[in-house]
Short mmCIF file of C-alpha atoms and ligand atoms in Angstrom, two decimals:
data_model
loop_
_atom_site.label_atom_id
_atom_site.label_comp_id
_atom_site.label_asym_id
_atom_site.label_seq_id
_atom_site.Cartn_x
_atom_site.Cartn_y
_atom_site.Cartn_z
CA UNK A 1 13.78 33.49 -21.18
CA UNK A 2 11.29 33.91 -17.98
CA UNK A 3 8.96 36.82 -18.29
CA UNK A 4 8.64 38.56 -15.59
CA UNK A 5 5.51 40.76 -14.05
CA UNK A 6 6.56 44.35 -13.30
CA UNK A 7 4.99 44.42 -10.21
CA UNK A 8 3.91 41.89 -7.13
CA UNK A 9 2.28 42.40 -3.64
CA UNK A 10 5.21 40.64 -2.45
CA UNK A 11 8.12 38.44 -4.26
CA UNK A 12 9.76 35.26 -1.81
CA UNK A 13 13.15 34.69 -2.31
CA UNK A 14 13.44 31.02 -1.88
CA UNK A 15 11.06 28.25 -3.39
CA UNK A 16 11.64 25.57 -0.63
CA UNK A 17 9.75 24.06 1.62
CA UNK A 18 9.64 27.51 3.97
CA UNK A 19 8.80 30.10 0.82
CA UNK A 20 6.47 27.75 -0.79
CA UNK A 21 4.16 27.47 2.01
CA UNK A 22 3.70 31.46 2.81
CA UNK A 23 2.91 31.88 -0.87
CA UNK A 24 0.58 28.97 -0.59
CA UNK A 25 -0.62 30.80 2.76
CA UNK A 26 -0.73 34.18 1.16
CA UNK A 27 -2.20 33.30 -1.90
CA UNK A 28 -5.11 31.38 -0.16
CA UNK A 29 -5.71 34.51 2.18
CA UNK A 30 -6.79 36.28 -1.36
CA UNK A 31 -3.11 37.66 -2.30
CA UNK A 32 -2.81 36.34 -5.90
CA UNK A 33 0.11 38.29 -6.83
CA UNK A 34 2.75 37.10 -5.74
CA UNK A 35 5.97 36.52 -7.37
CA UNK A 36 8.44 33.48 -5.91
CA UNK A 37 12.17 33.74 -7.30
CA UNK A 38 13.66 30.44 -6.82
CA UNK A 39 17.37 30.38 -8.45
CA UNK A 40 17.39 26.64 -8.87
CA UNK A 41 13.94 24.41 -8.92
CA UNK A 42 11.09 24.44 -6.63
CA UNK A 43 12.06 22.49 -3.11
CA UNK A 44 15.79 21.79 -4.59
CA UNK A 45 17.83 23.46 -1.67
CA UNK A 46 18.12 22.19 1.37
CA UNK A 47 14.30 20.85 1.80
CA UNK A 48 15.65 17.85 -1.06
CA UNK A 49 18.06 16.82 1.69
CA UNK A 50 15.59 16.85 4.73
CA UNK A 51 14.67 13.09 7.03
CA UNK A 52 11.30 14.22 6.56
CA UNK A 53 11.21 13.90 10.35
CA UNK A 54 8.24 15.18 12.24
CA UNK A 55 8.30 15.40 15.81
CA UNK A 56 6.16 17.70 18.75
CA UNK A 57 9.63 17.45 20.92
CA UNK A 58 10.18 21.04 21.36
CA UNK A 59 11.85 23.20 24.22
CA UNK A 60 9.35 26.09 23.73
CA UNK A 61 6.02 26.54 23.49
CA UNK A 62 6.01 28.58 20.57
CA UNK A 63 7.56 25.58 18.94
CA UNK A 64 5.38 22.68 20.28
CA UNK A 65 2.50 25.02 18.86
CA UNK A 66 4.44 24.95 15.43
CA UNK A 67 4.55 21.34 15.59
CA UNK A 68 1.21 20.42 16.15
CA UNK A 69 -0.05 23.27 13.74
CA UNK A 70 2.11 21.65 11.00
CA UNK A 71 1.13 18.19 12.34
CA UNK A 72 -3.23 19.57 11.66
CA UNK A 73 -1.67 20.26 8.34
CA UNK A 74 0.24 16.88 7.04
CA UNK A 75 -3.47 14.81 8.73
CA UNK A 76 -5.43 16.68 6.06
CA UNK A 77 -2.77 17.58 3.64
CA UNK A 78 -4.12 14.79 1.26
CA UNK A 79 -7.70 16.52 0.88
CA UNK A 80 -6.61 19.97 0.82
CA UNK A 81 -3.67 19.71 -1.88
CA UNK A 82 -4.50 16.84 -3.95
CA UNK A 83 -1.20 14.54 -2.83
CA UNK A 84 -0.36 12.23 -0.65
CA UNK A 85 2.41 13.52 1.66
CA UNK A 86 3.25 9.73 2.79
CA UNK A 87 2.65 11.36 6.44
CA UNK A 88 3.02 8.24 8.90
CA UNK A 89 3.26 8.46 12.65
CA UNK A 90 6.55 6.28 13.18
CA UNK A 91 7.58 8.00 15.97
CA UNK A 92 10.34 9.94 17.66
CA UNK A 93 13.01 7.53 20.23
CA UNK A 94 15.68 9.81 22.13
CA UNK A 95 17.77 7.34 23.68
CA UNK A 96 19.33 8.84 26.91
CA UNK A 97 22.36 7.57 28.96
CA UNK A 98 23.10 10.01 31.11
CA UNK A 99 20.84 11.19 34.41
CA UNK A 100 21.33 14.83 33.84
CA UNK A 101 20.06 14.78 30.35
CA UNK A 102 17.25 12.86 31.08
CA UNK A 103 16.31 15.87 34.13
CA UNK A 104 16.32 18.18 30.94
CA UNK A 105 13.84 15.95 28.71
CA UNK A 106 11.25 15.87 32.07
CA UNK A 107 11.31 19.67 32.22
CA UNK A 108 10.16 19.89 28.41
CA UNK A 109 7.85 16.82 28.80
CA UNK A 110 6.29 18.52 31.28
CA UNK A 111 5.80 21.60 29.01
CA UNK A 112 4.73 19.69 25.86
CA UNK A 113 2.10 17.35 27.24
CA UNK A 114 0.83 20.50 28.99
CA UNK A 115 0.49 21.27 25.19
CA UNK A 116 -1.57 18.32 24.22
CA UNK A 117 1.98 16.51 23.29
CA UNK A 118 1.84 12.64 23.80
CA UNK A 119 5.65 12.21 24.99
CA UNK A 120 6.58 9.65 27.69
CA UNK A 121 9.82 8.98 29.47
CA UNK A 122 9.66 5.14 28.92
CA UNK A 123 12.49 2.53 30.52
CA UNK A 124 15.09 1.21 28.15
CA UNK A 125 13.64 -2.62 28.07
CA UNK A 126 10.61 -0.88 26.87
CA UNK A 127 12.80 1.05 23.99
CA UNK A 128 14.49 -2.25 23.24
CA UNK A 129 10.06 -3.50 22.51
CA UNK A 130 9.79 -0.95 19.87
CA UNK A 131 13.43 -1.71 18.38
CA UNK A 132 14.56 -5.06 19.22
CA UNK A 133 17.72 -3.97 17.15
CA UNK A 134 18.99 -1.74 19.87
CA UNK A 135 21.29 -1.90 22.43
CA UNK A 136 20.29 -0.85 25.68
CA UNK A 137 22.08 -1.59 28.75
CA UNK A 138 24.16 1.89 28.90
CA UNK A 139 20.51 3.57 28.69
CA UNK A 140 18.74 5.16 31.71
CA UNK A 141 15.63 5.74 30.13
CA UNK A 142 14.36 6.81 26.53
CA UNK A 143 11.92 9.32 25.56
CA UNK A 144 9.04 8.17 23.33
CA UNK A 145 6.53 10.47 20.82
CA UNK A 146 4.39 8.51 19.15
CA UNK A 147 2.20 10.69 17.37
CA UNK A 148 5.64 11.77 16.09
CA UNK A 149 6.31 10.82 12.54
CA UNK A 150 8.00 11.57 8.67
CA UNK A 151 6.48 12.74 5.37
CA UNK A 152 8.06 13.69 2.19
CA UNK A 153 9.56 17.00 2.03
CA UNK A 154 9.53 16.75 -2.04
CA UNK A 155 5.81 16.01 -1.94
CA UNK A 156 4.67 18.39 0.61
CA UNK A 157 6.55 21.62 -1.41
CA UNK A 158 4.82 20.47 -4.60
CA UNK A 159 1.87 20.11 -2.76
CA UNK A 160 2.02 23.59 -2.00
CA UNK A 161 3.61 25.25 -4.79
CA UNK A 162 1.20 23.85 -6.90
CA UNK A 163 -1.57 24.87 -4.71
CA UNK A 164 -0.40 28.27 -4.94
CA UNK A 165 -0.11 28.20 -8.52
CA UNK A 166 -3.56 27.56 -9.09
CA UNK A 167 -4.14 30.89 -6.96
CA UNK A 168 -2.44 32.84 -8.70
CA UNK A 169 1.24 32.57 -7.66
CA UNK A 170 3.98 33.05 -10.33
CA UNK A 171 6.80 30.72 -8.63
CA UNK A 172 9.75 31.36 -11.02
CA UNK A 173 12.47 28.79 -11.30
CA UNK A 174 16.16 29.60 -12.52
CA UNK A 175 15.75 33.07 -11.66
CA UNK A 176 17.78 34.74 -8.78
CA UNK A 177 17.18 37.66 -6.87
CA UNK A 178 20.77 39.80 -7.05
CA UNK A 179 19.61 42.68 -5.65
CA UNK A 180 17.17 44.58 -3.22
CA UNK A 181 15.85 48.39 -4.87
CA UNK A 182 15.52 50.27 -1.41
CA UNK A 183 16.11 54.03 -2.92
CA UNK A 184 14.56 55.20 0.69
CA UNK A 185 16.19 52.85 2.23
CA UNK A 186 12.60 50.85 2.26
CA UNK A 187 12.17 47.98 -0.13
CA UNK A 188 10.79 49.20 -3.54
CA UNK A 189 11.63 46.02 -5.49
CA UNK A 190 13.68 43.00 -6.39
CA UNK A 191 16.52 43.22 -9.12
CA UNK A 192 16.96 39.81 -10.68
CA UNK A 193 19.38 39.16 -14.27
CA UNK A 194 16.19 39.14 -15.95
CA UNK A 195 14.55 42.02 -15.25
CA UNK A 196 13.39 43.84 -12.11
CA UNK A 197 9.57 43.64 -10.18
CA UNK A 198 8.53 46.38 -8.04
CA UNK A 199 7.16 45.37 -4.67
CA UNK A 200 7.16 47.00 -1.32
CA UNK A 201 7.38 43.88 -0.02
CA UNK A 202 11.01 41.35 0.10
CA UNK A 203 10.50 38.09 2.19
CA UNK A 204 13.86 36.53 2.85
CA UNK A 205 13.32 32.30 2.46
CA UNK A 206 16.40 31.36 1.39
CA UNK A 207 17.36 28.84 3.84
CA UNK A 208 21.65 28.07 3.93
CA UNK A 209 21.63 31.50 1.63
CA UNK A 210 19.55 34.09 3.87
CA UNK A 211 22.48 35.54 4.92
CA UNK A 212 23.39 35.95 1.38
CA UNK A 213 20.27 37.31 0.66
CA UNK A 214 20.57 39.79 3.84
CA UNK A 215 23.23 41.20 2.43
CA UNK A 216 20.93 42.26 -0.71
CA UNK A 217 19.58 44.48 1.82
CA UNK A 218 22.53 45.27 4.19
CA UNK A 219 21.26 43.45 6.68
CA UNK A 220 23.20 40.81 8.92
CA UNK A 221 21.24 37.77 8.78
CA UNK A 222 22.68 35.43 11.40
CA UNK A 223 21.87 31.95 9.68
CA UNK A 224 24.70 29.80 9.92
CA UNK A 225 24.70 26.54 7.58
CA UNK A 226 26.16 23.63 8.57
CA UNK A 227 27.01 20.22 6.76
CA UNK A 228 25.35 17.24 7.78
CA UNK A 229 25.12 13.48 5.99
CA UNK A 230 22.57 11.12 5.70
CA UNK A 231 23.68 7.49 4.42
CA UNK A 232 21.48 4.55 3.42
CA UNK A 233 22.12 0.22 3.31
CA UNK A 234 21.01 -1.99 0.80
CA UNK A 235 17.77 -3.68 1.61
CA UNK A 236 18.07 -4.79 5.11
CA UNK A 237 15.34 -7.10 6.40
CA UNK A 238 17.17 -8.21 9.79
CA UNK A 239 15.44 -4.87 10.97
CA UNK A 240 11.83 -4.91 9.77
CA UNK A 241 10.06 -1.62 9.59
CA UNK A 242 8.75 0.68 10.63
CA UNK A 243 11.22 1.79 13.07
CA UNK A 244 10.64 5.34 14.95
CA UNK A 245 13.18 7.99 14.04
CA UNK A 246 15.71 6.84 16.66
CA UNK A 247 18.36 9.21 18.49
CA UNK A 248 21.22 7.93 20.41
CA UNK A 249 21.49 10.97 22.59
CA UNK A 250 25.14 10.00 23.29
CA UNK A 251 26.42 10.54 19.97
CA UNK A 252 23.83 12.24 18.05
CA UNK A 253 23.80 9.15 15.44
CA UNK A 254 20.01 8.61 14.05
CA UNK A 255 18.31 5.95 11.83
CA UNK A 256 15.13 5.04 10.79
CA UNK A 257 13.64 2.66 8.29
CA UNK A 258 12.91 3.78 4.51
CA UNK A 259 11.04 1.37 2.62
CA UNK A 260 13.20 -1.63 3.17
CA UNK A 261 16.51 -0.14 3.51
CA UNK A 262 17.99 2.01 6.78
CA UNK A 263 18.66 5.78 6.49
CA UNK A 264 21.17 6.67 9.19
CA UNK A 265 23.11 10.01 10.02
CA UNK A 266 26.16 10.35 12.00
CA UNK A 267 24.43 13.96 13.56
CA UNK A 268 27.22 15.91 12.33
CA UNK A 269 28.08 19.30 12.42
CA UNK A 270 30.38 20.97 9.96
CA UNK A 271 31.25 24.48 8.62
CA UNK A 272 31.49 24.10 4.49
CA UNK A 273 30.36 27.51 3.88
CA UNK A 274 27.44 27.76 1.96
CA UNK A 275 28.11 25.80 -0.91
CA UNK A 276 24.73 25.00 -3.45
CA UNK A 277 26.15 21.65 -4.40
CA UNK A 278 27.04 20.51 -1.23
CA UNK A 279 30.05 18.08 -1.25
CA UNK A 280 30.08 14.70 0.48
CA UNK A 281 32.64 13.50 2.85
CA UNK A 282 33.02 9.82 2.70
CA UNK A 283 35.17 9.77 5.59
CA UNK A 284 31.82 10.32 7.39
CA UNK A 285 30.77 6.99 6.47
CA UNK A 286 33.20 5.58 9.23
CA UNK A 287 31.82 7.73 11.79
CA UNK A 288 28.20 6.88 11.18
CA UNK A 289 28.92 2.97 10.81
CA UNK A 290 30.57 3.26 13.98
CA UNK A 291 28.43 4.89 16.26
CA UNK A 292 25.82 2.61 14.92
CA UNK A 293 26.88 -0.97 15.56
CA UNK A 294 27.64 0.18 19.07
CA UNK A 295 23.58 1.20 19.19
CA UNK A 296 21.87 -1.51 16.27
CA UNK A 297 25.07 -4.26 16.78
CA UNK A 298 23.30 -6.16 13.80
CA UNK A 299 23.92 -2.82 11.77
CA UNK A 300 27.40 -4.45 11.26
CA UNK A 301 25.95 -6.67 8.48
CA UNK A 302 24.31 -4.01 6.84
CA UNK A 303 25.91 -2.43 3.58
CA UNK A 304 26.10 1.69 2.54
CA UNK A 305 24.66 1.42 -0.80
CA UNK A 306 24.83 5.98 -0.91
CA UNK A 307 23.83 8.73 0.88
CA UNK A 308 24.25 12.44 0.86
CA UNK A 309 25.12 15.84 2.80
CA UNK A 310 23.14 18.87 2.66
CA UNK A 311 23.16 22.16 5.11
CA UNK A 312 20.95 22.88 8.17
CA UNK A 313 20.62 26.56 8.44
CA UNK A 314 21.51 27.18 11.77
CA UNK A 315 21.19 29.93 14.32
CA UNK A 316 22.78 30.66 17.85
CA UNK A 317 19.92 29.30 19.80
CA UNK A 318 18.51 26.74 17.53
CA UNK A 319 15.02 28.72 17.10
CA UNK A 320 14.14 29.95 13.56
CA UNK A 321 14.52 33.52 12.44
CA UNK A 322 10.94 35.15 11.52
CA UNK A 323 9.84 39.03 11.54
CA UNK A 324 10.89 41.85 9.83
CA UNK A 325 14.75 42.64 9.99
CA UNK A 326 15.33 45.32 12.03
CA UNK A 327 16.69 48.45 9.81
CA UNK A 328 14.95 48.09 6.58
CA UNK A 329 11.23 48.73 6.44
CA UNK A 330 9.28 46.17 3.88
CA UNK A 331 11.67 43.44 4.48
CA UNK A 332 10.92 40.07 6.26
CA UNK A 333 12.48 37.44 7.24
CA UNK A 334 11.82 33.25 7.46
CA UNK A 335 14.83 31.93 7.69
CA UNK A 336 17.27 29.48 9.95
CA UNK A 337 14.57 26.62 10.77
CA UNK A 338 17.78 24.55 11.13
CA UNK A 339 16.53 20.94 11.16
CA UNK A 340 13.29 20.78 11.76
CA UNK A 341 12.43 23.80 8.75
CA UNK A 342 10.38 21.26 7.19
CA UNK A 343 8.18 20.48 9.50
CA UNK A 344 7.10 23.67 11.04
CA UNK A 345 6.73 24.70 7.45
CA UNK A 346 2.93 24.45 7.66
CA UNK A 347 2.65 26.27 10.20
CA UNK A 348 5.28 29.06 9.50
CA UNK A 349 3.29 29.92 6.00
CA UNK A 350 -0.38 30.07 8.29
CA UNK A 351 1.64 32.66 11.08
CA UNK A 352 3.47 34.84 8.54
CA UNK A 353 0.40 34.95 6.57
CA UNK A 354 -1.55 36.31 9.53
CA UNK A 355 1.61 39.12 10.23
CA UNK A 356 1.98 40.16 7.03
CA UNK A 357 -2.06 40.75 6.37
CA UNK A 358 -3.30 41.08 9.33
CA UNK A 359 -0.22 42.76 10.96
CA UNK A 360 -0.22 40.42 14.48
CA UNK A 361 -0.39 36.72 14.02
CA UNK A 362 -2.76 34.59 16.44
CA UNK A 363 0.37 32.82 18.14
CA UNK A 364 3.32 35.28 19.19
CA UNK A 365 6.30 35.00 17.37
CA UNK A 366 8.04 36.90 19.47
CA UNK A 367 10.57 33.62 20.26
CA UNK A 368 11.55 34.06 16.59
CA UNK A 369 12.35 38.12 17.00
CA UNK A 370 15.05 39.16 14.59
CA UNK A 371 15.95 41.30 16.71
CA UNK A 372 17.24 39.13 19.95
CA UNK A 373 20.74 38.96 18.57
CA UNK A 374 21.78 41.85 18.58
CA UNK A 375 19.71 42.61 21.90
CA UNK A 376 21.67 39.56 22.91
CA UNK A 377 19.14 37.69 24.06
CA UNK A 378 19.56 34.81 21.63
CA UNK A 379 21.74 32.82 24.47
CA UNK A 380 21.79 28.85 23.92
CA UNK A 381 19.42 27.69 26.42
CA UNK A 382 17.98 24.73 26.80
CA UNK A 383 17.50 23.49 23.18
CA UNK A 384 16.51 20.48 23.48
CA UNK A 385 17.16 17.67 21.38
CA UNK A 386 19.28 18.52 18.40
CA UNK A 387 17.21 15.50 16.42
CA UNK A 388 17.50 15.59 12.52
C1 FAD B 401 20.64 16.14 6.33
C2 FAD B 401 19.45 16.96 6.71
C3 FAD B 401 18.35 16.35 7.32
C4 FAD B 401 17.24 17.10 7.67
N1 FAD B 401 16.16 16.48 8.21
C5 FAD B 401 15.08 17.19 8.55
C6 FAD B 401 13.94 16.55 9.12
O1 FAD B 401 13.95 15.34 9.32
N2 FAD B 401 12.86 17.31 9.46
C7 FAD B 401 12.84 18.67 9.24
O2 FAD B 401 11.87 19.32 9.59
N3 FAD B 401 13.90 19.31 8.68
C8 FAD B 401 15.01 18.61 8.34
N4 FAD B 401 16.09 19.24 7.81
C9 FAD B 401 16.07 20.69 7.72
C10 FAD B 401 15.29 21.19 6.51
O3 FAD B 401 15.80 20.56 5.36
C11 FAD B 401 15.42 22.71 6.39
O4 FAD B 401 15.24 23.36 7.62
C12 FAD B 401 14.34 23.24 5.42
O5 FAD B 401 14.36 22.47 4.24
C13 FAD B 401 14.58 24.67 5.12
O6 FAD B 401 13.70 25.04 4.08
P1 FAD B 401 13.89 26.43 3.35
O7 FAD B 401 12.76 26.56 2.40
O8 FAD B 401 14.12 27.49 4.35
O9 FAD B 401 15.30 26.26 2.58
P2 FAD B 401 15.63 25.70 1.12
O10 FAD B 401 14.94 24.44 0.81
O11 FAD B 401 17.10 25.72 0.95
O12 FAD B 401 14.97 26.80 0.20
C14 FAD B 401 15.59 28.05 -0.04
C15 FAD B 401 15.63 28.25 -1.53
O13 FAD B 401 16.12 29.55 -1.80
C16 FAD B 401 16.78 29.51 -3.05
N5 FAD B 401 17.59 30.71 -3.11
C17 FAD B 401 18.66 31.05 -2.34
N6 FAD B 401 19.12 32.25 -2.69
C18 FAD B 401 18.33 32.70 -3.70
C19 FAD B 401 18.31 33.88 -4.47
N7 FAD B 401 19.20 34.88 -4.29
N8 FAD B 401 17.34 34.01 -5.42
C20 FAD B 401 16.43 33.02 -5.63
N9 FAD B 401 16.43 31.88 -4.93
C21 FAD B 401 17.36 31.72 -3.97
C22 FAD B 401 17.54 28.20 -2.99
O14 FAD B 401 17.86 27.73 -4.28
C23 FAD B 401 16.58 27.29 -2.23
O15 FAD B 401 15.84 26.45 -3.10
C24 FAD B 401 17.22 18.51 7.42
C25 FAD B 401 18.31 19.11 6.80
C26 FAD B 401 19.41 18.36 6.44
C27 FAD B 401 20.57 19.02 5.75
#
């Protein structure tokens, strides 16, 4: 049975991608003692079903930052952690067919090459140069990122759970946290079927489960997960890699090349609740083969040799959830990242590191504001591409 310590500076709920990188963040600020509760195994949630996609195509500025923070991060991730995060810049391809959409990709090019963002609105016979696979005559243009890329979400939460580790983290697998002690209605510790740690200090990274984990506290946590697949061919050499992470904006399909086989997603979006073993729906197979032989025609003599569904904690407005929840002093959240959660994970353990230390962080979070929902405030805008 787990020992655990009495007490911790702060205990993370949640050893993915997201928790593992603020106690990697935390612990290299000079916090040693902290405790992570993971009820499963380090990086198993959702981070084991991630793309590994990369990309600085953001609506906001807040999030461009994130990206190219976490981008800093995976370039020198092999001499600061010891392991090679197989970061490569393959790119990011948003297909577009339709004028109006293409009016709402200028408007954020503009903002993210402001940033320092290489993104280009390039013409379709120029998309059809990068992937000769594609079809491209319903296209009006496509948007290319080429300093967009992939790395492995597996190796980049070992990378810095074990970091952490070596700083003095205790990250504790098979151990959930089943309840919040807040006798003054301010956290005073974490209740778990082993034992309990005091701590004034809960942080909420449980990804499809922070509402769960909300609730710990009585606090509505407004993370939504939803199902989406990923499938994979046999080897398929008739479209040599590497091929950018393409997105036919039409139908929200995506593929890319993994070693010599294709990954490709049929970009759904389902309500499964919040199910840890998340079931697949093989039905989706015929969607995703579908939607891509009308983009990658040759994709029709390509076989599904697997694949597999996991859940994108989502919020209203696509942006993550990061602050402290309004109502309950000493408890913070990091939660609905969504799809792209594991690629502003760098950057979201170096900001909540700064808040929770320093008490501001040097970028302002204030997009992420726990609070905007129920201010509503947290309105769909323009959210850009919905990508991985
Ligand atoms: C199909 C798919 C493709 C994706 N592709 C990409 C991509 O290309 N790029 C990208 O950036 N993102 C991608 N994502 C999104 C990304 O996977 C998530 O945003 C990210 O992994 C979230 O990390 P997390 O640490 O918040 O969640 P998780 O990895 O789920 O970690 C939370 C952890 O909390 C644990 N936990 C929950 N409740 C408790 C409790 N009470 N006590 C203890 N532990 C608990 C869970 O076991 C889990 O391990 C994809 C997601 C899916 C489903």
């Amino acid at each position: 049975m787990t020992t655990l310590p009495r007490t911790a500076s702060a205990v993370i709920v949640g050893g993915g991608v997201v928790g593992c990188s603020i106690a990697y963040h935390l612990a290299r600020r000079g916090l040693s003692d902290v405790v992570v509760l993971e009820r499963e195994a380090v990086g198993a949630g959702t981070t084991s079903k991630a793309a590994g996609g990369i990309r600085a195509q953001f609506p906001t500025e807040t999030e461009v930052r994130f990206s190219l923070e976490s981008m800093r991060v995976f370039e020198r991730f092999r001499e600061e952690f010891g392991v090679d995060p197989g970061y490569t810049k393959i790119g990011y391809l948003f297909l577009v067919v339709d004028e109006e959409d293409l009016r709402g990709f200028e408007t954020r090019i503009a903002l993210q090459r402001r940033l320092g963002a290489d993104v280009r609105v390039i013409t379709p016979a120029d998309a059809q140069k990068l992937v000769p696979a594609l079809r491209v005559d319903d296209l009006v243009a496509a948007v290319w990122g080429p300093q967009d890329g992939m790395a492995g979400p597996a190796e980049v939460t070992n990378g810095f759970a074990r970091r952490a580790r070596e700083l003095g983290t205790r990250i504790l697998e098979g151990v959930e946290a089943t309840a919040l002690d807040m006798p003054d209605g301010r956290v005073r510790g974490v209740r778990t079927r082993e034992g309990a740690i005091a701590t004034p200090l809960a942080i909420n990274a449980a990804g499809p489960a922070a509402a769960r984990v909300g609730k710990l506290a009585g606090v509505e946590v407004p993370v939504y997960p939803r199902r989406r697949h990923i499938f994979f061919t046999e080897p398929f050499p008739e479209i040599p890699g590497p091929v950018p992470l393409t997105t036919d904006r039409a139908s929200g399909f995506y593929f890319r090349k993994e070693m010599e086989q294709v990954l490709l997603s049929p970009g759904d979006v389902e309500d499964i609740g919040e199910d840890t073993n998340v079931p697949m729906d093989w039905g989706k197979v015929h969607d995703a083969v579908e939607k891509a032989v009308h983009r990658v025609p040759v994709l029709e003599r390509a076989r599904i040799a697997g694949g597999w569904a996991g859940l994108r904690p989502l919020t209203l407005d696509d942006h993550a959830i990061i602050g402290w929840a309004p109502s309950v002093e000493g408890f913070f959240l990091a939660v609905g990242f969504g799809g792209h959660g594991f690629q502003h994970a760098p950057a979201t353990g170096r900001y909540v590191a700064e808040w929770l230390l320093d008490g501001t962080s040097s970028l302002d979070l204030s997009l992420f504001d726990p609070a905007r929902f129920a201010r509503g405030g947290a309105a769909a805008r323009d959210r850009g591409p919905d990508a991985e």
